[in-house]
Short mmCIF file of C-alpha atoms in Angstrom, two decimals:
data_model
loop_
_atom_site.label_atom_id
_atom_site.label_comp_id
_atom_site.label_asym_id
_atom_site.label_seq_id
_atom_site.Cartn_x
_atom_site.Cartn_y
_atom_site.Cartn_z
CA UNK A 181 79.44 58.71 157.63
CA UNK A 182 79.88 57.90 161.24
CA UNK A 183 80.45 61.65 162.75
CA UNK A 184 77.03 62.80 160.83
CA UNK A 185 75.35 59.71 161.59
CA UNK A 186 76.23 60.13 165.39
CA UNK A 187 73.59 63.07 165.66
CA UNK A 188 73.02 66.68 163.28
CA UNK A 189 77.12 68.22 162.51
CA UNK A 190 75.17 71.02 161.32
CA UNK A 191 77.71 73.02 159.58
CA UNK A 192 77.29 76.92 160.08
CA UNK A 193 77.93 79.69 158.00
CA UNK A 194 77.06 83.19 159.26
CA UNK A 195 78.12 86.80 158.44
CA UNK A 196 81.02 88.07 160.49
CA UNK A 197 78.47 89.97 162.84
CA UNK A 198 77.76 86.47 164.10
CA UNK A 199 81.20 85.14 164.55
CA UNK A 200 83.32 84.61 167.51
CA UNK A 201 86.69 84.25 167.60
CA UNK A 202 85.80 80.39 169.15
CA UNK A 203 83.33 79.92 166.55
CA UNK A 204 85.05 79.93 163.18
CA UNK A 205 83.23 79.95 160.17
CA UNK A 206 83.69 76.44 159.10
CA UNK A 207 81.19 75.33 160.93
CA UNK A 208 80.39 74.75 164.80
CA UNK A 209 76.46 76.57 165.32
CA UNK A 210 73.53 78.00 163.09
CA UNK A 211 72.96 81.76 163.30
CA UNK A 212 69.15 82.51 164.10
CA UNK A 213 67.18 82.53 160.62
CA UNK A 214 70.02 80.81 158.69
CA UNK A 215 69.48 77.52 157.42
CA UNK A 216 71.78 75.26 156.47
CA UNK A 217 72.42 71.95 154.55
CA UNK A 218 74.66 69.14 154.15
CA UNK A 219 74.95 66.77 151.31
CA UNK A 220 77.54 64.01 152.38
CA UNK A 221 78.45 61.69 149.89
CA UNK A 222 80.79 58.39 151.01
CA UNK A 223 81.52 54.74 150.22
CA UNK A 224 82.77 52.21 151.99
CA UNK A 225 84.10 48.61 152.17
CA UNK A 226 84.71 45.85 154.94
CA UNK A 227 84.89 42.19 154.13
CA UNK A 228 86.95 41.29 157.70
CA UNK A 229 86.13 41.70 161.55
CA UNK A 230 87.63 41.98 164.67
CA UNK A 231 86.32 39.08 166.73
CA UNK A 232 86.30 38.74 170.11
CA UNK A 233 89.96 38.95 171.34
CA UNK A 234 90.64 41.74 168.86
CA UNK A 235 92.17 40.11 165.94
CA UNK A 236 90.84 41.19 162.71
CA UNK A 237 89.96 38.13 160.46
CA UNK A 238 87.84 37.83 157.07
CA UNK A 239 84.04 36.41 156.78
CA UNK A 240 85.31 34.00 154.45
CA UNK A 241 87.76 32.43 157.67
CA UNK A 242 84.86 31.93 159.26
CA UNK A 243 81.95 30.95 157.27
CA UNK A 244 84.01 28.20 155.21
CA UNK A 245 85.21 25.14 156.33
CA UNK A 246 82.27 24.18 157.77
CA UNK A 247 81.35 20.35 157.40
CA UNK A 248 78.48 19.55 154.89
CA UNK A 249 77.71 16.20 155.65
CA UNK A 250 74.28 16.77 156.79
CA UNK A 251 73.48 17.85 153.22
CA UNK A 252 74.81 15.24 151.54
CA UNK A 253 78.13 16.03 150.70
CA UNK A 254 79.87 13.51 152.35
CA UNK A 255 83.59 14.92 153.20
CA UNK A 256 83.17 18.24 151.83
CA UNK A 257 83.12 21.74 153.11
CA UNK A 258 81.69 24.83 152.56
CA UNK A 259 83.83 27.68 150.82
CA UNK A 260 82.10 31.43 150.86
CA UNK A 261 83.68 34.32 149.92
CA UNK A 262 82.02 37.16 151.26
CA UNK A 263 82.58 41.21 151.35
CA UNK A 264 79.92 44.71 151.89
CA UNK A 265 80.20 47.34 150.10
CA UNK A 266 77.96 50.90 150.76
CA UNK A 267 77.18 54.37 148.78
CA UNK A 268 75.38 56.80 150.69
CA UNK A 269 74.30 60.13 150.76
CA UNK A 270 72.98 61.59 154.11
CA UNK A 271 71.37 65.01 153.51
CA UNK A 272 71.27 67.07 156.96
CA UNK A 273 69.26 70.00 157.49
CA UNK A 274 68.96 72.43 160.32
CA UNK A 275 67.36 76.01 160.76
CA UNK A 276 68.14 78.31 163.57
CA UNK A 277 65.64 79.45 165.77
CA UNK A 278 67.78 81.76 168.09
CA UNK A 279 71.57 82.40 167.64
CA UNK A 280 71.89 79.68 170.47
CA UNK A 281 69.79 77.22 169.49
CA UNK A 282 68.66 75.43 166.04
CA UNK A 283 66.49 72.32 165.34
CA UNK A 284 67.22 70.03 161.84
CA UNK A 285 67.11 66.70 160.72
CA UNK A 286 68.70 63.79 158.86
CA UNK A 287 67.78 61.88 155.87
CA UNK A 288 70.61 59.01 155.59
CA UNK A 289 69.80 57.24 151.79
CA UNK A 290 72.02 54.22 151.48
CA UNK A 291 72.70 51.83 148.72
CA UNK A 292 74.30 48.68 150.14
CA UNK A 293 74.95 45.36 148.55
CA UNK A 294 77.05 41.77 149.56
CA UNK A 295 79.06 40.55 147.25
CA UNK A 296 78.89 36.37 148.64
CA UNK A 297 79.67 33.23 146.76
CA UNK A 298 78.75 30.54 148.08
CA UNK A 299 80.96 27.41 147.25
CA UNK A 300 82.21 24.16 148.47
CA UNK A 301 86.36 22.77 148.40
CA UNK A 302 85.01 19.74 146.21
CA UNK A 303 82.82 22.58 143.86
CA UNK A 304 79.56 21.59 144.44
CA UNK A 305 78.34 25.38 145.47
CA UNK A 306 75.14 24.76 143.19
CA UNK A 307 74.15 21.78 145.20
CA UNK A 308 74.09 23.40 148.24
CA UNK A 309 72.60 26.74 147.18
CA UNK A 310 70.04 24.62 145.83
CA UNK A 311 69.41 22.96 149.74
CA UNK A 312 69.52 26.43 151.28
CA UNK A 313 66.91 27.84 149.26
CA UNK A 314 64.24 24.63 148.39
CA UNK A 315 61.24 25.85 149.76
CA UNK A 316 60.08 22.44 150.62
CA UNK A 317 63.52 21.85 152.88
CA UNK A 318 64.52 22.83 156.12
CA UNK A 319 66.34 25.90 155.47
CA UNK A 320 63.74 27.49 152.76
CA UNK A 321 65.80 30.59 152.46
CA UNK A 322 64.98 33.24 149.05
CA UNK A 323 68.29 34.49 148.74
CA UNK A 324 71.78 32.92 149.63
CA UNK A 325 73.73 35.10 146.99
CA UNK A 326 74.64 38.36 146.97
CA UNK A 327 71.87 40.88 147.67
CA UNK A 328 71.25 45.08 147.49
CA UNK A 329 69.22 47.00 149.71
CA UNK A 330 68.50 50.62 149.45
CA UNK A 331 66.50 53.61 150.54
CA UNK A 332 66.28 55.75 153.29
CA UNK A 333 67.77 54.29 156.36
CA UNK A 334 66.98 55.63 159.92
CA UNK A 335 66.33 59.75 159.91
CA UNK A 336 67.45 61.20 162.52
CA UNK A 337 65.58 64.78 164.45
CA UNK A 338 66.69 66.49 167.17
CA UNK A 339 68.20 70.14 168.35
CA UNK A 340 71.15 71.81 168.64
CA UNK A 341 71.60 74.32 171.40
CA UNK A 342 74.44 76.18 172.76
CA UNK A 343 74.72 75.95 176.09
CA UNK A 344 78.10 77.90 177.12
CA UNK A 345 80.35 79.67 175.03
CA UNK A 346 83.35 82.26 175.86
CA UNK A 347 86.06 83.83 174.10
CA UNK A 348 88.18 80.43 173.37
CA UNK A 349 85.41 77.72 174.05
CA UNK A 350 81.84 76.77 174.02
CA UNK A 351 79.80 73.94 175.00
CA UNK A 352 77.02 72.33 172.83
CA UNK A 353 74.15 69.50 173.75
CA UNK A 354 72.44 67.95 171.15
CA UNK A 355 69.31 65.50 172.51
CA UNK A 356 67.08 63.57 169.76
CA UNK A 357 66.06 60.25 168.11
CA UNK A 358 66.95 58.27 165.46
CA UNK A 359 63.69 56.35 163.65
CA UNK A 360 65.27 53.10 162.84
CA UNK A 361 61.98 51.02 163.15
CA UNK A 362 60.49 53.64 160.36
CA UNK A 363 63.05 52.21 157.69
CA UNK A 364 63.80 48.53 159.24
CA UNK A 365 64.87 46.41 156.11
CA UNK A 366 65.55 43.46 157.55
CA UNK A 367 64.75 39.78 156.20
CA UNK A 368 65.62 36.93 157.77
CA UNK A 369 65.01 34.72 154.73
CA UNK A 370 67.67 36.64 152.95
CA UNK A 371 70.74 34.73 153.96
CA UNK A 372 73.97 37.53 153.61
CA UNK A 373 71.53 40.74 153.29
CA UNK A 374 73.90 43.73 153.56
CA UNK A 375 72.43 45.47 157.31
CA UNK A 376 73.24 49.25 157.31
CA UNK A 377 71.55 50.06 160.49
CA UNK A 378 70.10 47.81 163.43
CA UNK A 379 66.24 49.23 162.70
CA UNK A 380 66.20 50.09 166.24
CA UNK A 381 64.73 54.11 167.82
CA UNK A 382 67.27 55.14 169.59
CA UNK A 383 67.27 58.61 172.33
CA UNK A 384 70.49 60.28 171.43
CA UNK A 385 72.09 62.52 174.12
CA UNK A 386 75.24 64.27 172.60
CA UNK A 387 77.58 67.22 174.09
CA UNK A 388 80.55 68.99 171.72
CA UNK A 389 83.01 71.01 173.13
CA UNK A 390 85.24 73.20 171.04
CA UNK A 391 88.12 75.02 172.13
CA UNK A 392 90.71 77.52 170.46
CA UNK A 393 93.91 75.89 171.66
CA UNK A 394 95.89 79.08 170.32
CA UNK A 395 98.52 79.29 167.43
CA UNK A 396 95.55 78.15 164.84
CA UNK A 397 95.31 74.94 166.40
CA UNK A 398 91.91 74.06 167.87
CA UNK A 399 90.04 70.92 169.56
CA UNK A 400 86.47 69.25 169.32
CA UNK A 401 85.47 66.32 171.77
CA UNK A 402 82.22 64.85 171.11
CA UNK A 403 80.56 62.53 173.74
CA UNK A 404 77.22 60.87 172.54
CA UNK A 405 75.19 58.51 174.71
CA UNK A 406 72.56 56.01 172.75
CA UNK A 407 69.59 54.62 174.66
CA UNK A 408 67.96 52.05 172.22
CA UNK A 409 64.43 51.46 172.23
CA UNK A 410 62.85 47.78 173.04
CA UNK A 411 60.64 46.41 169.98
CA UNK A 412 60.06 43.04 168.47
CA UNK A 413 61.55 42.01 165.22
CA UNK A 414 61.30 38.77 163.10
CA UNK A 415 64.35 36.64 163.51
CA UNK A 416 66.18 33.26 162.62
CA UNK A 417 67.61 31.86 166.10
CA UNK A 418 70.40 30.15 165.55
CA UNK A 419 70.87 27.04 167.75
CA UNK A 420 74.81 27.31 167.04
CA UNK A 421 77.26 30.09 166.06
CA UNK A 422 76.90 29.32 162.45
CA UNK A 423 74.78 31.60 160.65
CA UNK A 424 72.69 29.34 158.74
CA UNK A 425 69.30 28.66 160.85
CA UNK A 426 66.57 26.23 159.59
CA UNK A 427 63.59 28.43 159.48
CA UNK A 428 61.44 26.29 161.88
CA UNK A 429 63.47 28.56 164.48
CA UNK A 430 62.33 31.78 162.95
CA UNK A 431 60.14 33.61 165.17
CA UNK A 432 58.90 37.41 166.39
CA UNK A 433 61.10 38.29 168.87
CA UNK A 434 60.94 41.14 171.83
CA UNK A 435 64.18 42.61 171.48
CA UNK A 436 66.10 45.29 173.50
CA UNK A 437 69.36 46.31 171.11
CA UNK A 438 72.44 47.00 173.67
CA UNK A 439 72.92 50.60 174.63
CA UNK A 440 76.31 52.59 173.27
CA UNK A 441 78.61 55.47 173.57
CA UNK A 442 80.54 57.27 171.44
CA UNK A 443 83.92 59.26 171.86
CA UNK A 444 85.26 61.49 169.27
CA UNK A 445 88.17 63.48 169.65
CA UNK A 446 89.36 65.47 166.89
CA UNK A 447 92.50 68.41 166.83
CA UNK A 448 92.36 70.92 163.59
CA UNK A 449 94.58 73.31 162.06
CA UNK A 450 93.87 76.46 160.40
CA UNK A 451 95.79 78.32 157.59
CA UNK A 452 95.53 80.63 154.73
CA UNK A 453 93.62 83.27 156.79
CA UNK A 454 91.26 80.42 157.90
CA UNK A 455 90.46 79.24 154.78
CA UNK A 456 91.57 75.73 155.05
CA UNK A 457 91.70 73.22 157.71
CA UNK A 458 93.51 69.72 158.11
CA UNK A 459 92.03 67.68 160.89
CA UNK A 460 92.81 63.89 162.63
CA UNK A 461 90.98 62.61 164.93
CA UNK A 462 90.35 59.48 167.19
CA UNK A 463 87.07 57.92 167.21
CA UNK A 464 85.39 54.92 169.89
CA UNK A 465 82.35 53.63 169.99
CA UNK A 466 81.28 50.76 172.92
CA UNK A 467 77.88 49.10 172.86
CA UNK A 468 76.39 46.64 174.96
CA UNK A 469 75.22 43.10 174.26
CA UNK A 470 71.60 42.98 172.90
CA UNK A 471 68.78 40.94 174.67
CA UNK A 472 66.19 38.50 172.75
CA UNK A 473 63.36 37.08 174.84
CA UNK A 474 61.38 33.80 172.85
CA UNK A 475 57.48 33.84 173.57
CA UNK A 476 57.78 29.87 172.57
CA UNK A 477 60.91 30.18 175.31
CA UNK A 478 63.81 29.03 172.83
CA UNK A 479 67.29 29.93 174.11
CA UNK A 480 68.61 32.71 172.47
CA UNK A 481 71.79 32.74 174.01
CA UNK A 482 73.71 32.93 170.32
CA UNK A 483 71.60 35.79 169.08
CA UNK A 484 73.09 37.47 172.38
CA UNK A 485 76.48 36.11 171.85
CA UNK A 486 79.29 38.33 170.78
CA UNK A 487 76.79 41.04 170.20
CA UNK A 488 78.40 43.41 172.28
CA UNK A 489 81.30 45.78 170.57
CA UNK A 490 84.24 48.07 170.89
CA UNK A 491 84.79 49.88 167.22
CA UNK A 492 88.63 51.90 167.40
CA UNK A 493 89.24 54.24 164.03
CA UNK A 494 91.30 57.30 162.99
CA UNK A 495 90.00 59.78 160.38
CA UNK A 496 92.07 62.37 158.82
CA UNK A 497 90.59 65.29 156.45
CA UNK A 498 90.36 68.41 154.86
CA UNK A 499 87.70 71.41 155.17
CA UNK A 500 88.16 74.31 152.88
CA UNK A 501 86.04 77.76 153.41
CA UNK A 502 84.06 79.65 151.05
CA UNK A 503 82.92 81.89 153.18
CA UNK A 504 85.35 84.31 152.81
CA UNK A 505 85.01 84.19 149.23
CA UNK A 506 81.27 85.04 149.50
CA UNK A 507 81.96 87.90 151.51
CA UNK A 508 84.27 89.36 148.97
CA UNK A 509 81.03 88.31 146.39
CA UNK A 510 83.06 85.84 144.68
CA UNK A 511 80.60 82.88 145.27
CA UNK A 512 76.77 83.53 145.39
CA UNK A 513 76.03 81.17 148.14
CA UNK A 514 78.06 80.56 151.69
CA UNK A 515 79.97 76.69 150.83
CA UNK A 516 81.96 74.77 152.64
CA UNK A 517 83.78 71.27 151.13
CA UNK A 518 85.42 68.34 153.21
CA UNK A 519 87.20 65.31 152.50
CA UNK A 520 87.86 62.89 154.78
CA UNK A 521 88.99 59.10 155.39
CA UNK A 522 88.39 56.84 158.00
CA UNK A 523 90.16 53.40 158.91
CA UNK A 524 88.37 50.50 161.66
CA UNK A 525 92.49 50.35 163.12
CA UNK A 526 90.98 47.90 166.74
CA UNK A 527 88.36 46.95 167.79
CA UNK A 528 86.17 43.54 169.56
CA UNK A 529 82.97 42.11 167.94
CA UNK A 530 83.58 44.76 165.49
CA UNK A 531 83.43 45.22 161.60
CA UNK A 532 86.61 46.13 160.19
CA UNK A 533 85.35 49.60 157.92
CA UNK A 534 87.45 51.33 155.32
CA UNK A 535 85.54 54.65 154.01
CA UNK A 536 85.88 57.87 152.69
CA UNK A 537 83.70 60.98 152.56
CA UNK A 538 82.69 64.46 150.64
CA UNK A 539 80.81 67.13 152.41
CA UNK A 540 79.34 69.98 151.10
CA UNK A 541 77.80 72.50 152.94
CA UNK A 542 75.18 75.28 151.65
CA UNK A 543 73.90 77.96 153.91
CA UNK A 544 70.86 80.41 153.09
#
């Protein structure tokens, strides 16, 4: 999910008279007056984190053990387990305008769901569910167990223009905006409500670069640079670094999500007369720490906290090409399929993602 959800991988598929020996046909630009679309389908788990000096530990390790005196269970202590699970398909479309440049767009449509139970050590989980969510107490939250969203989640337009190319590399850049605050889902009366995107616009400025590295081994580096839009969103603000607010501290917040920048660097090989193609590839992502500012001039100083990130994974996959097999008129459309696996391995302030993914791609 991440690579597509970075900006448009438009996968291409031309006829040879628009092929370059840099540009195989598995996918790196759109021919003018092709149009082509992806349907990637992926799931994925995480129920740990990194935390802030690096080591990976589980929700649970942190949300349990937490004292419960103050609602009346003298000597006890909480006891949540808690994991995130997410099915998505992310439909990308793009048309070429000009052999060098092609505009598209992303329709991300995610079904995500926690999977939380909320217990105590002494098993009195249904008295203190029932404090979290009395709507006469302090807390008054509607949900504290485990919750589904799902729709579309933050399209994505833009363009895709080809700014150098030669006979073993060429250069892409790939400016537009992802429409978070369009599809923003979030509730702050929902206590562990699965988040699959921030809800923030963000101006995307992306380069690739591909190279033929010779011997049917090949390179693509991919540099993206986010610049998240300031907004206001409705928020809990926790006066401590437990997660549970009273909702007297709930309030509409100006909010200015930290900038990031991605780093993808993925080596291919080629075989059976370009037909298949195994990949790995390294993948970073840093963001900066997000900014709250009160109107009634709370501190916000834990909303801040923590909330900046450095995500480390590996991905590993497959492509196979159809579009020789078209050409010989043994398919009726151009197709393309890819499998691939990614693994959080490091990382600070960071989830802890295990995912996989199935790509096909359709040209016309």
């Amino acid at each position: 999910m991440k690579r597509t959800t970075l900006f448009l991988a438009l996968a291409a598929a031309s006829a040879p008279t628009h092929a370059e020996p840099v540009e195989p046909t598995w996918g790196l630009f759109i021919p003018q007056g092709i149009t082509v679309v992806d349907f990637n389908i992926g799931q994925g788990r995480v129920s740990s984190q990194f935390n802030e000096q690096g080591k990976p530990e589980r929700f649970s390790s942190t949300l349990s053990g937490v004292p419960l005196d103050g609602f009346g269970l003298l000597g006890d202590s909480s006891q949540v387990e808690l994991s995130f699970e997410t099915n998505f398909i992310e439909i990308t479309a793009g048309h070429g305008i000009t052999d060098d440049l092609a505009v598209g767009v992303r329709l991300p449509l995610v079904d995500s769901c926690s999977d939380a139970t909320v217990g105590t050590r002494n098993g009195s989980g249904d008295v203190l569910s029932a404090a979290l969510t009395a709507q006469a107490g302090p807390f008054a939250y509607e949900d504290v167990a485990s919750h589904c969203d799902s729709g579309l989640v933050a399209p994505i337009v833009g363009a895709f223009w080809r700014i150098h190319s030669s006979g073993r590399d060429s250069l892409f850049f790939m400016p537009g905006i992802r429409l978070g605050r369009m599809t923003d889902k979030n509730d702050p009366d929902i206590l562990f409500q699965p988040i699959a995107d921030d809800g923030a616009n963000d101006l995307i400025l992306r380069f690739d670069y591909f190279r033929d590295l010779g011997y049917r081994f090949d390179l693509a580096v991919q540099l993206e640079h986010g610049i998240n839009l300031s907004d206001r969103q409705t928020l809990r603000v926790p006066q401590s670094m437990l997660s549970i607010t009273p909702a007297a501290f709930k309030e509409h917040l100006k909010r200015d999500v930290g900038d990031y920048t991605i780093l993808d660097i993925e080596f291919g090989y080629r075989f059976l007369d370009d037909q298949m193609r195994v990949f790995a590839a390294y993948y970073q992502k840093n963001k900066g720490k997000d900014s709250y500012k009160s109107p009634s001039g709370q501190s916000t100083f834990y909303l801040s906290d923590n909330s900046d990130f450095r995500d480390q994974e590996y991905r590993i996959g497959l492509n196979w090409n159809g579009i020789p097999a078209w050409q010989r008129g043994a398919l009726p459309l151009p197709i393309q399929l890819e499998l691939n696996f990614w693994e959080s391995f490091r990382g600070k302030n960071a989830l802890k993602y295990y995912y996989n993914e199935f790509k096909v791609s359709l040209a016309f």
